[in-house]
PDB file of C-alpha atoms in Angstrom:
ATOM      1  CA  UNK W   1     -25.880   5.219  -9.007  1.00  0.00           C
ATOM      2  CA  UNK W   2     -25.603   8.138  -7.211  1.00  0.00           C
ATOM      3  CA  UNK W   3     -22.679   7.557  -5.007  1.00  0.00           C
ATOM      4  CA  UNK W   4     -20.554   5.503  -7.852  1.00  0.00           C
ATOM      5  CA  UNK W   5     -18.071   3.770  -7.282  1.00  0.00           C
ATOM      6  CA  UNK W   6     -17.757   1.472  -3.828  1.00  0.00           C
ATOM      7  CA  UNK W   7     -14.171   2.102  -2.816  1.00  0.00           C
ATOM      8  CA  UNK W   8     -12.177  -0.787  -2.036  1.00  0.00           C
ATOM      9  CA  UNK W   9     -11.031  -1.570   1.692  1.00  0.00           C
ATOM     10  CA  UNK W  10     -11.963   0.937   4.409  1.00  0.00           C
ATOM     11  CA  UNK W  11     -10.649   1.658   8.229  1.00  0.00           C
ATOM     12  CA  UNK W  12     -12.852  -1.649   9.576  1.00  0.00           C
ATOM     13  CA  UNK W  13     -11.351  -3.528   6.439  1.00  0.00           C
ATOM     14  CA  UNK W  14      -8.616  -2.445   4.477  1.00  0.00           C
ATOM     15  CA  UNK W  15      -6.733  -3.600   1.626  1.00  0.00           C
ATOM     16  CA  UNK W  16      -3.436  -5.689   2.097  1.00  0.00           C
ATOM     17  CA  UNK W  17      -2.920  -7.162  -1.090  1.00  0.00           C
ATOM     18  CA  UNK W  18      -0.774  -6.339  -4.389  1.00  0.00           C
ATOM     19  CA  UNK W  19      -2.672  -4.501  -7.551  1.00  0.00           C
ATOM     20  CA  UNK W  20      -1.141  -4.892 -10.267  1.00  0.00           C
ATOM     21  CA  UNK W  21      -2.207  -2.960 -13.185  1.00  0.00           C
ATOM     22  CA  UNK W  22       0.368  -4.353 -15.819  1.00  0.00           C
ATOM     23  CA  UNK W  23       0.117  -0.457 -17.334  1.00  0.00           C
ATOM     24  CA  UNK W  24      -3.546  -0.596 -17.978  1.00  0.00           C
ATOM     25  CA  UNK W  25      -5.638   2.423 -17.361  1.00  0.00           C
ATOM     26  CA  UNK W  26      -9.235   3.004 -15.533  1.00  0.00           C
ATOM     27  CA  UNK W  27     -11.219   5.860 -17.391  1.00  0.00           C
ATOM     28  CA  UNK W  28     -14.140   7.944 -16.048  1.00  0.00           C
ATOM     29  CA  UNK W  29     -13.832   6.426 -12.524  1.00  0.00           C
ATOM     30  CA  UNK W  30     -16.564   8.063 -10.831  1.00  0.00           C
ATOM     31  CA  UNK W  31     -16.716   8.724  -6.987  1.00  0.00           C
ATOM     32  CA  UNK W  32     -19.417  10.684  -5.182  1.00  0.00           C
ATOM     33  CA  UNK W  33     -19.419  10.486  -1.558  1.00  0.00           C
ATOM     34  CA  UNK W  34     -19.190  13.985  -0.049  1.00  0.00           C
ATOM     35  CA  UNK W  35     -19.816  12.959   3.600  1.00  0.00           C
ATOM     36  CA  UNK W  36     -18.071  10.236   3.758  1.00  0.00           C
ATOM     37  CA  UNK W  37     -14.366   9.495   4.363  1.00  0.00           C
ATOM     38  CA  UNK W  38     -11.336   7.274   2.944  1.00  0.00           C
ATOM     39  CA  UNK W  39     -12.421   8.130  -0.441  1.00  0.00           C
ATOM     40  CA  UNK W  40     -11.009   6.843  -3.761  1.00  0.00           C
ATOM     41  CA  UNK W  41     -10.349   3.787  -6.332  1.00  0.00           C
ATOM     42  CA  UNK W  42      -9.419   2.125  -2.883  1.00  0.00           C
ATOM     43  CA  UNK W  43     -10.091   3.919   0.399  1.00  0.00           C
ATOM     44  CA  UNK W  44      -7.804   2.275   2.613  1.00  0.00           C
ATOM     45  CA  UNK W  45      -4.877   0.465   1.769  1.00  0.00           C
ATOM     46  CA  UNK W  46      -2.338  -0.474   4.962  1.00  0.00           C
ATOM     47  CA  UNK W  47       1.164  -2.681   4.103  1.00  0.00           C
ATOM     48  CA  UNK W  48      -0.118  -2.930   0.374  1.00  0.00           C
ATOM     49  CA  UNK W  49       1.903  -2.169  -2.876  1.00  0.00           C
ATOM     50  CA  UNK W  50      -0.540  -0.897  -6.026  1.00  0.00           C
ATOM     51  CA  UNK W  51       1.733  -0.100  -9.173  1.00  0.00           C
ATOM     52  CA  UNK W  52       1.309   0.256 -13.219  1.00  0.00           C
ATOM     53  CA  UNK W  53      -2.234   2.112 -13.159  1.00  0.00           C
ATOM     54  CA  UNK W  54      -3.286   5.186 -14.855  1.00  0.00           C
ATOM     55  CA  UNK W  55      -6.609   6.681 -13.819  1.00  0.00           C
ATOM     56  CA  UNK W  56      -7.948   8.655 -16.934  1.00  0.00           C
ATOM     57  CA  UNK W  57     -10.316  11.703 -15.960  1.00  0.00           C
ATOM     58  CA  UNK W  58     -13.564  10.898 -14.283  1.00  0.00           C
ATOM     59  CA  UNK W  59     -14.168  12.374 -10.303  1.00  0.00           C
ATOM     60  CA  UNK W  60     -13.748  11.692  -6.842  1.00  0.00           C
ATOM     61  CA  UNK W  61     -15.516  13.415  -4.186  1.00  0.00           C
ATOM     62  CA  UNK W  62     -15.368  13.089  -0.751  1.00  0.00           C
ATOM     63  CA  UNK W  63     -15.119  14.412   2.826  1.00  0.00           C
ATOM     64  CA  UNK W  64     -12.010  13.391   4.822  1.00  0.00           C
ATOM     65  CA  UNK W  65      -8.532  11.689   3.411  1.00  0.00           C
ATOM     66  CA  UNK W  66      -9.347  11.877  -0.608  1.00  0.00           C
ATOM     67  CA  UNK W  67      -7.328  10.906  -3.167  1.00  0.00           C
ATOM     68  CA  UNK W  68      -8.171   9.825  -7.245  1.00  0.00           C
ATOM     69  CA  UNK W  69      -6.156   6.089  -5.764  1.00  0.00           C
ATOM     70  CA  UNK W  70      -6.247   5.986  -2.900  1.00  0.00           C
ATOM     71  CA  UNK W  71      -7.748   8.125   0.068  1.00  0.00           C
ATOM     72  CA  UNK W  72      -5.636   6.742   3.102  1.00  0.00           C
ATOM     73  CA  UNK W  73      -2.571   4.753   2.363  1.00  0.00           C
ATOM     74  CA  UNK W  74      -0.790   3.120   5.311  1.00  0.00           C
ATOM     75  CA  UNK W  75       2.780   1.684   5.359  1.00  0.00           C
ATOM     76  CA  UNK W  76       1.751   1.075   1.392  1.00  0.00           C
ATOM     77  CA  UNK W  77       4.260   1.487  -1.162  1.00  0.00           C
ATOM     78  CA  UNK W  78       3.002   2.854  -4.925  1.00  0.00           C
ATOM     79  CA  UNK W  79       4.794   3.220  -7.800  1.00  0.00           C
ATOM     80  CA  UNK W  80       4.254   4.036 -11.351  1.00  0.00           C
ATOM     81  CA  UNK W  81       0.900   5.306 -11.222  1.00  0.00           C
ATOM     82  CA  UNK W  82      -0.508   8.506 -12.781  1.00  0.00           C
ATOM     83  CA  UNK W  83      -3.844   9.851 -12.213  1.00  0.00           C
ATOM     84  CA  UNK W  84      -6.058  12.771 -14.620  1.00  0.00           C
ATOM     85  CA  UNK W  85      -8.847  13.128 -11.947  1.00  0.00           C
ATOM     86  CA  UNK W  86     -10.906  15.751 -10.630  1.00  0.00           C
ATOM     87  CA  UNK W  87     -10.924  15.208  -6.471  1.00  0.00           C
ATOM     88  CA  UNK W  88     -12.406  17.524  -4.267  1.00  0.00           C
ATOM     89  CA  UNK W  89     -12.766  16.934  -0.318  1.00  0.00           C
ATOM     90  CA  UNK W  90     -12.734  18.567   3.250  1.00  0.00           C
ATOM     91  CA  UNK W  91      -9.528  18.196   3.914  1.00  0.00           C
ATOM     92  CA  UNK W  92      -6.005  15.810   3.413  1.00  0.00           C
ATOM     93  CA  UNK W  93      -6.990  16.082  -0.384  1.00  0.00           C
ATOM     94  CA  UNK W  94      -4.677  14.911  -2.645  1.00  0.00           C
ATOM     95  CA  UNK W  95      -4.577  14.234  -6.578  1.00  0.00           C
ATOM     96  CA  UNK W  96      -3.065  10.912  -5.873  1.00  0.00           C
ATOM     97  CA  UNK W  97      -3.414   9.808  -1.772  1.00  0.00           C
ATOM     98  CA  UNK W  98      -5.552  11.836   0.578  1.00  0.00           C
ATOM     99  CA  UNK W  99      -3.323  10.816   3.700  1.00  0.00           C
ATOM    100  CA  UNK W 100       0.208   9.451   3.095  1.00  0.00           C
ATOM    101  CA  UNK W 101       1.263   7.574   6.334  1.00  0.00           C
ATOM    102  CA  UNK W 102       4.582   5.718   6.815  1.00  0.00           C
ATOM    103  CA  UNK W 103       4.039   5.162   2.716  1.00  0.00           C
ATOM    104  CA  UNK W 104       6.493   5.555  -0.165  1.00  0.00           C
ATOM    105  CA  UNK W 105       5.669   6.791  -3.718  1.00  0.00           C
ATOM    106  CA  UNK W 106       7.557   7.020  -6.464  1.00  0.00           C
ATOM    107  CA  UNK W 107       7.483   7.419 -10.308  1.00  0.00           C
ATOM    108  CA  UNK W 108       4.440   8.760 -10.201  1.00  0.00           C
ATOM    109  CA  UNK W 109       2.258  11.418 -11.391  1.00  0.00           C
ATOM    110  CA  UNK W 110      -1.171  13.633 -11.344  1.00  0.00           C
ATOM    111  CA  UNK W 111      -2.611  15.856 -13.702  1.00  0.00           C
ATOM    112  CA  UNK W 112      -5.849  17.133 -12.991  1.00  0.00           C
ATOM    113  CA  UNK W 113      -7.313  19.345 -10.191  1.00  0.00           C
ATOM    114  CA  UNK W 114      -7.421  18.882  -6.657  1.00  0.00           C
ATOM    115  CA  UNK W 115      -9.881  21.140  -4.207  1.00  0.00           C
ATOM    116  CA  UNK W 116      -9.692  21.114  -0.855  1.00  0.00           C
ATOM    117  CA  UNK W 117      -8.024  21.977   2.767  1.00  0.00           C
ATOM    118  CA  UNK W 118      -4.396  20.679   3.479  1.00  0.00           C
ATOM    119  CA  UNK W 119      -4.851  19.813  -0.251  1.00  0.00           C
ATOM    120  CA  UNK W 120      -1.319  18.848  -2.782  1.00  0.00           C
ATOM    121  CA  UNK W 121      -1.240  17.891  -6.409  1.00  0.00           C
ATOM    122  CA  UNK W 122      -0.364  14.610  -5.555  1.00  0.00           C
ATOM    123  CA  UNK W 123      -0.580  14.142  -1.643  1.00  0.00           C
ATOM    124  CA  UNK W 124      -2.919  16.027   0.976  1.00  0.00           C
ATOM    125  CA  UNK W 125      -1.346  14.870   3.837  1.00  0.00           C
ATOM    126  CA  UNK W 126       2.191  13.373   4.066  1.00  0.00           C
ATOM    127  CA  UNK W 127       3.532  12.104   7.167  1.00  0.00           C
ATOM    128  CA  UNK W 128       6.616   9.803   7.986  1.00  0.00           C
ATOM    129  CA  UNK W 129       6.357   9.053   4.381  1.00  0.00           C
ATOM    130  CA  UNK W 130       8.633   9.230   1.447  1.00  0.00           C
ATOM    131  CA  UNK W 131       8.168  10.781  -2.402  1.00  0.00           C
ATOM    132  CA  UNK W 132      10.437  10.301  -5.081  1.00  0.00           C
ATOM    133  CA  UNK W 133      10.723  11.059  -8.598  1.00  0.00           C
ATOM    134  CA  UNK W 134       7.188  11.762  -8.579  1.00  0.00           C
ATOM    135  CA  UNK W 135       5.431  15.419 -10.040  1.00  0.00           C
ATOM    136  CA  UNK W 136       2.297  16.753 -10.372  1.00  0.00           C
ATOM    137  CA  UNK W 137       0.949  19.768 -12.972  1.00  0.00           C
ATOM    138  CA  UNK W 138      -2.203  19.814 -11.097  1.00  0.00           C
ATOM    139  CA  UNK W 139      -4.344  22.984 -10.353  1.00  0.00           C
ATOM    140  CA  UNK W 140      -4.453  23.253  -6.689  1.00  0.00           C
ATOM    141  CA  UNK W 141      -7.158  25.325  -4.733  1.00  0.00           C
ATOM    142  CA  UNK W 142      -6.900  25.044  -0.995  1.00  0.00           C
ATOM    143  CA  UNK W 143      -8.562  27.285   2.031  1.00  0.00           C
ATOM    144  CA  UNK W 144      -5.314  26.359   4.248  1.00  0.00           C
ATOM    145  CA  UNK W 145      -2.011  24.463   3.295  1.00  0.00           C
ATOM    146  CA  UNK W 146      -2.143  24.202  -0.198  1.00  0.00           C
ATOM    147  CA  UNK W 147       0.863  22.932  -2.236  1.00  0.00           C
ATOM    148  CA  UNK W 148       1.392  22.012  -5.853  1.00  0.00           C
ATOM    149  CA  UNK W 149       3.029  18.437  -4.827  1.00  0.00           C
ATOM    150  CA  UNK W 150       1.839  18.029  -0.719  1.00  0.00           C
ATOM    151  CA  UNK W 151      -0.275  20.235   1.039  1.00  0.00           C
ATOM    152  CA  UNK W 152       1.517  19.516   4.517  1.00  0.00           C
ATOM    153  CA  UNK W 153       4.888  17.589   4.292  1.00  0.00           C
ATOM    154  CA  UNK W 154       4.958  16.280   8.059  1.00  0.00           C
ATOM    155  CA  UNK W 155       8.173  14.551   8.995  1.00  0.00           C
ATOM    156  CA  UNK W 156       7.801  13.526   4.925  1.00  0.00           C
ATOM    157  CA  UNK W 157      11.031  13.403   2.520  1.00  0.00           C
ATOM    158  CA  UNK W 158      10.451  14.581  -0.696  1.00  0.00           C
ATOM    159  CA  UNK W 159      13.055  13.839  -3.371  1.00  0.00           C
ATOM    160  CA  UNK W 160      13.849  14.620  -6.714  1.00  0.00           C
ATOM    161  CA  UNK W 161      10.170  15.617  -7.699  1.00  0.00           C
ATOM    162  CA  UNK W 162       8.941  19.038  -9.117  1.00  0.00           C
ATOM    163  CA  UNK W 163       5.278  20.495  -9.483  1.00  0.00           C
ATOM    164  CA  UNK W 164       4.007  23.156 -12.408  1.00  0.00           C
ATOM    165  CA  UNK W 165       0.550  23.617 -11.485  1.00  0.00           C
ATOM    166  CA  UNK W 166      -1.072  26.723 -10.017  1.00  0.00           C
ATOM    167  CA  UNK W 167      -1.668  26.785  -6.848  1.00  0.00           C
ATOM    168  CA  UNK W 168      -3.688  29.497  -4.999  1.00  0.00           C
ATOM    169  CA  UNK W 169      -4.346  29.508  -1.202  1.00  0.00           C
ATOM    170  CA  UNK W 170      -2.926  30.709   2.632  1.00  0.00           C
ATOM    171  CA  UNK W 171       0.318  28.531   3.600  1.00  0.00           C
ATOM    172  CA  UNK W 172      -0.005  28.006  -0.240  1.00  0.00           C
ATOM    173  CA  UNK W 173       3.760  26.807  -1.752  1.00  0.00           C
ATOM    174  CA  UNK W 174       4.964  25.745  -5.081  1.00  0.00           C
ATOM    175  CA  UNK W 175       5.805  22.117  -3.408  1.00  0.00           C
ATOM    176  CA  UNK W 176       4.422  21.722  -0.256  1.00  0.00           C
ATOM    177  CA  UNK W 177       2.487  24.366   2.030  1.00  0.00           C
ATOM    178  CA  UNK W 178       3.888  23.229   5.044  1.00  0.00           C
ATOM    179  CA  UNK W 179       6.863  21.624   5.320  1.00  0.00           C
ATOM    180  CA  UNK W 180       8.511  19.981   8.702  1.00  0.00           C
ATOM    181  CA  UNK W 181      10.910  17.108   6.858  1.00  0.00           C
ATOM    182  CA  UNK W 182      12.464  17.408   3.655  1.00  0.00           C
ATOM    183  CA  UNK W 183      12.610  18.377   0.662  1.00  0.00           C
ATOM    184  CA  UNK W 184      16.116  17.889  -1.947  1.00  0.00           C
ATOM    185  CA  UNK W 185      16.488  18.163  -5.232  1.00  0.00           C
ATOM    186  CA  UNK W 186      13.340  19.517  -6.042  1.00  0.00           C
ATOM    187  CA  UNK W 187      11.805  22.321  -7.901  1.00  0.00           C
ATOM    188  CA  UNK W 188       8.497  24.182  -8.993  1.00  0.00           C
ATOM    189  CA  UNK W 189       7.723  26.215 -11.932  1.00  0.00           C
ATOM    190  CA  UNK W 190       4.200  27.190 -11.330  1.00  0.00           C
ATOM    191  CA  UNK W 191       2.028  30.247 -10.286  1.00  0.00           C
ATOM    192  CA  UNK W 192       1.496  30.482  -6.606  1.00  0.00           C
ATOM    193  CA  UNK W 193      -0.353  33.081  -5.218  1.00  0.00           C
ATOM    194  CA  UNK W 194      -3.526  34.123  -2.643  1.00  0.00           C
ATOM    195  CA  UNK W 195      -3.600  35.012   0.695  1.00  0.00           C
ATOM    196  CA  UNK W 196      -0.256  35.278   3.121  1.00  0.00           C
ATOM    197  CA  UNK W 197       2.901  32.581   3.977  1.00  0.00           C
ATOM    198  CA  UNK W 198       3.156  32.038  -0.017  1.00  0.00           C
ATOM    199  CA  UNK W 199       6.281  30.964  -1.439  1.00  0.00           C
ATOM    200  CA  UNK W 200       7.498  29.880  -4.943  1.00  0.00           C
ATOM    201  CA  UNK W 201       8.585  26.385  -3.406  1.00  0.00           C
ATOM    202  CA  UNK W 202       7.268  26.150   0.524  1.00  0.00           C
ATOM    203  CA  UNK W 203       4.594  28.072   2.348  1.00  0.00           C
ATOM    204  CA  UNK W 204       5.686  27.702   5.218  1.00  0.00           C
ATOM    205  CA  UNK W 205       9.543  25.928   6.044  1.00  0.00           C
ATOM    206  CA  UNK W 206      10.211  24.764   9.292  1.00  0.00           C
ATOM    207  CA  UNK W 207      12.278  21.824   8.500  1.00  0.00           C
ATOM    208  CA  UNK W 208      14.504  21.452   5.451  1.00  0.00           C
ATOM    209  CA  UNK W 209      15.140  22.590   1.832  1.00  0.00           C
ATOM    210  CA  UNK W 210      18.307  21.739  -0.146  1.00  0.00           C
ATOM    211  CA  UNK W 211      19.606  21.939  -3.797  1.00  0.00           C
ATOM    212  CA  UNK W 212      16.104  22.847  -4.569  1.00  0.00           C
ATOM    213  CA  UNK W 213      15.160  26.072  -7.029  1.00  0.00           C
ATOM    214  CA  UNK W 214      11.760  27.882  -8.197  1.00  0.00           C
ATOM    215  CA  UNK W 215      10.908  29.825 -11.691  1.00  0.00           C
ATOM    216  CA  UNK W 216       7.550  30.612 -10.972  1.00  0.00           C
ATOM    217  CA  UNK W 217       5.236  33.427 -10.463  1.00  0.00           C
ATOM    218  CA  UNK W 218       4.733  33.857  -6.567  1.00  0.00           C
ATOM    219  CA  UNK W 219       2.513  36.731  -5.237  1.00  0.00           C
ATOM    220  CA  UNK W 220       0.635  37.285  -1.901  1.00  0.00           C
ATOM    221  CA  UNK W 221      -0.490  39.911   0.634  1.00  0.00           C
ATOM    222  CA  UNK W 222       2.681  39.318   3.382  1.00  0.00           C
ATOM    223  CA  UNK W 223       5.483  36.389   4.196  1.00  0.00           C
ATOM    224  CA  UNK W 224       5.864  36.313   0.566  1.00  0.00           C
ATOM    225  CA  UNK W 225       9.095  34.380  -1.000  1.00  0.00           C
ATOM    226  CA  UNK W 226      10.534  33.378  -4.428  1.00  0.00           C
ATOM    227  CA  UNK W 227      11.484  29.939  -2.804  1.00  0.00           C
ATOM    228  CA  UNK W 228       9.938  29.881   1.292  1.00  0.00           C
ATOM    229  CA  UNK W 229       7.147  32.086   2.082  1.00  0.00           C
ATOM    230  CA  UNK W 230       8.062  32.144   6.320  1.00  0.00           C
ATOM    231  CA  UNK W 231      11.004  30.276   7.273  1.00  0.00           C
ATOM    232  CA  UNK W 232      12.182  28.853  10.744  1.00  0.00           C
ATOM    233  CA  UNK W 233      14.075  25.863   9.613  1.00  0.00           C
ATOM    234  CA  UNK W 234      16.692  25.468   6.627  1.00  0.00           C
ATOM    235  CA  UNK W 235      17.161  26.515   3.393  1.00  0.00           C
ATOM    236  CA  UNK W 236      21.174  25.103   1.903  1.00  0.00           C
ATOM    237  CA  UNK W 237      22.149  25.818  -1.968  1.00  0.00           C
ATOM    238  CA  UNK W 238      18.827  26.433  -2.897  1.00  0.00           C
ATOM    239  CA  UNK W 239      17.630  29.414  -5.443  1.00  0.00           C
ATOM    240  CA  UNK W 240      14.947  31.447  -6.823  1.00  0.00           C
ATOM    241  CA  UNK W 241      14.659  32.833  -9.880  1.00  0.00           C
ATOM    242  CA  UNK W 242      10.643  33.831  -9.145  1.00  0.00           C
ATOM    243  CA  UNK W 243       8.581  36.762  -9.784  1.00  0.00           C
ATOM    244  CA  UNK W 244       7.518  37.827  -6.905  1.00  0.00           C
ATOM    245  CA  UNK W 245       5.168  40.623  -5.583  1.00  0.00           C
ATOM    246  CA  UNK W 246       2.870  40.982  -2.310  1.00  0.00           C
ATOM    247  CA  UNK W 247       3.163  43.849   0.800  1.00  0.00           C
ATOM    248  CA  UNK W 248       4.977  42.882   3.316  1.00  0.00           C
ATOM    249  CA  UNK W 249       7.561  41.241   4.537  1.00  0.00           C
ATOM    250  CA  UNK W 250       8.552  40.319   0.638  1.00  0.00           C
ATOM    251  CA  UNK W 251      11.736  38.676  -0.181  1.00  0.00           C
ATOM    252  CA  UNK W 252      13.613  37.201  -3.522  1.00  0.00           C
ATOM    253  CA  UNK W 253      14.273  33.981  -1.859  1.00  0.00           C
ATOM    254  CA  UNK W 254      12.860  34.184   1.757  1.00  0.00           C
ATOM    255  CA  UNK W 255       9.945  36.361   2.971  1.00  0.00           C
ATOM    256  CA  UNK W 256      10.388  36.334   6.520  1.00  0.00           C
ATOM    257  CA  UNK W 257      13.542  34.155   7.429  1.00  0.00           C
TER     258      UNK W 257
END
């Protein structure tokens, strides 16, 4: 019909359980609920583990907490999963999980396009929550907070995980828009640009960045940096080897440190 697909589990009953895909893949899964939240293959999963899935094109659409698996993911843990979908949203958008809370992802992936506010490649909105060895080529077009792996990485580690998408947007970075937690061993190689607070790997740093680098293309209009856009927080053996053009306050590695 109309809407598609019924997500599974939402806020008054969410999932709990294991899915296990045993490396299967779901193709054209079609989602069209634009005003309604907790979008995705499963809308709400809390202290569940999903693993070995690959979503294969198709579309979600929703309005709050959107993501191709799974729109709000609670103390879940995923692993190996990869998604090709299309998701667009409000905002906490994410080509993976919408909202990321007290979760941990790893070895996992997303490919397609993600449109939205506080929208990532692979996760909208991470907080207390942990990726690792996880990347995303996704296009990313955000209003606010845009980043190529996490739109805002709140209290969130990031670890060893890289994004090559585009992604355009204010607070727009090659990683994460916004980032108050962490971020090591990372890196981004894509084209970030729009707006102001645009860096090559962070918007917008006010936590911390270490041994991570950027080779993208990074312009803006001001706070504009090969590696951190506007930074209050850290930045330890970290480089840039961007391009990197905008108007004001325009630096190799920091804009406006």
């Amino acid at each position: 019909g109309y809407y598609g697909f019924a997500p599974i589990g939402h806020s008054n009953n969410k999932f709990t359980g294991i899915f296990d895909g045993d490396g299967h893949t779901i193709s054209g899964l079609y989602i069209n609920r634009p005003n309604e939240s907790s979008a995705g293959l499963f809308g709400y999963a809390a202290a569940a583990t999903l693993r070995n899935i690959g979503l294969i094109g198709g579309s979600v659409t929703g309005k709050y907490d959107v993501g191709a698996l799974v729109g709000n993911n609670e103390n879940s843990s995923i692993l190996n999963v990869y998604s090709t979908a299309a998701v667009t949203g409000s905002y906490d958008v994410g080509g993976l999980v919408g909202d990321n809370r007290y979760g941990t992802i790893a070895g996992s992936y997303s490919t397609g396009t993600v449109t939205g506010k506080y929208a990532g490649g692979l996760v909208g909105y991470n907080f207390n929550s942990s990726i690792t060895d996880s990347y995303s080529t996704a296009a990313v077009i955000g209003s606010y907070d845009a980043g190529g792996l996490v739109g805002d990485n709140r209290y969130g580690t990031i670890a060893g995980s890289y994004s090559a998408g585009t992604v355009t947007g204010k607070y727009a970075g090659g990683v994460a828009g916004h980032n108050y937690g962490s971020i090591t061993g990372s890196y981004s190689s894509g084209l970030t640009s729009d707006g102001y607070v645009v860096g090559g790997l962070v918007g917008y740093n006010g936590g911390s960045v270490t041994n991570c680098y950027s080779n993208g293309t990074v312009s803006g209009t001001y706070d504009v940096g090969g590696l951190v856009g506007y930074n209050t927080g850290s930045v330890t053996d970290s480089r840039s080897i961007s391009t990197v053009s905008g108007s004001d306050d325009v630096g190799g590695l920091v804009g406006d440190n």
